[in-house]
Coordinates of C-alpha atoms in Angstrom, one line a residue:
M1 CA 104.2 92.8 87.9
S2 CA 107.7 94.6 88.8
T3 CA 107.6 96.5 85.8
S4 CA 104.1 98.3 86.5
F5 CA 106.0 99.0 89.7
A6 CA 108.6 100.4 88.4
L7 CA 106.7 102.5 86.2
Y8 CA 104.5 103.8 89.2
R9 CA 107.7 104.6 91.0
K10 CA 109.4 106.6 87.9
A11 CA 105.6 108.4 88.0
N12 CA 105.6 109.7 91.6
Q13 CA 109.4 111.0 90.7
I14 CA 108.2 113.2 88.2
A15 CA 104.4 113.7 89.2
Q16 CA 105.3 117.4 90.4
S17 CA 107.5 118.4 86.9
N18 CA 105.4 116.4 84.5
P19 CA 101.6 115.6 85.3
E20 CA 101.0 114.3 81.6
L21 CA 103.9 112.0 81.4
A22 CA 103.1 110.7 84.9
A23 CA 99.7 109.9 84.4
E24 CA 100.9 108.4 81.1
L25 CA 103.2 105.9 82.6
R26 CA 100.7 105.4 85.5
L27 CA 98.6 104.5 82.5
R28 CA 101.1 102.4 81.5
A29 CA 101.9 100.4 84.4
Y30 CA 97.6 99.8 85.1
E31 CA 97.6 98.4 82.2
Q32 CA 100.5 95.8 82.6
K33 CA 98.7 94.7 85.9
P34 CA 97.3 91.0 86.0
T35 CA 93.9 92.1 87.5
V36 CA 92.1 95.8 86.6
T37 CA 89.4 97.2 88.0
T38 CA 87.1 99.6 85.5
V39 CA 86.5 102.6 86.4
V40 CA 82.8 103.9 85.0
A41 CA 82.1 107.7 85.1
K42 CA 79.0 108.5 86.6
Q43 CA 77.0 110.7 84.4
A44 CA 75.6 113.1 86.8
A45 CA 79.0 114.1 88.3
P46 CA 79.8 118.1 87.8
V47 CA 82.1 118.5 85.1
V48 CA 85.7 119.2 86.6
S49 CA 88.6 120.7 84.8
R50 CA 91.5 118.7 83.7
A51 CA 93.5 120.8 85.6
A52 CA 92.1 120.6 88.8
L53 CA 92.1 117.1 88.5
F54 CA 95.4 116.8 87.5
S55 CA 96.1 118.8 90.9
K56 CA 94.2 116.4 92.9
A57 CA 95.5 113.5 92.0
N58 CA 99.1 115.3 92.9
R59 CA 97.8 116.0 95.9
I60 CA 97.0 112.3 97.1
A61 CA 99.4 110.6 94.8
Q62 CA 101.7 109.2 97.9
A63 CA 98.7 108.6 99.9
K64 CA 96.3 107.0 97.7
P65 CA 97.6 105.9 94.4
Q66 CA 94.9 104.0 93.0
V67 CA 92.9 106.9 93.6
A68 CA 95.4 109.6 91.8
L69 CA 95.2 107.1 89.1
Q70 CA 91.7 107.2 88.7
L71 CA 91.2 110.8 89.0
R72 CA 94.4 111.1 85.9
F73 CA 92.1 108.5 84.0
Q74 CA 89.2 110.8 84.3
A75 CA 91.1 114.2 83.5
A76 CA 92.3 112.0 80.5
Y77 CA 89.1 111.7 79.7
A78 CA 87.3 115.1 81.0

């Protein structure tokens, strides 16, 4: 559990300079958590570019880390 927190902290530190690496760190931290909720993308949702998703995730990362993580997952598979 402490490893996942360390990964989140490191991801937050490098989010502005290297958002793709930060997303990867958050993914690894998310996978290490004992309880995981899955995010299902709706098919009717409008297509948004990866850059726009990463940008929004970076803006809200400190206030809403779970939402930012979901946006990064969405960007990874967009």
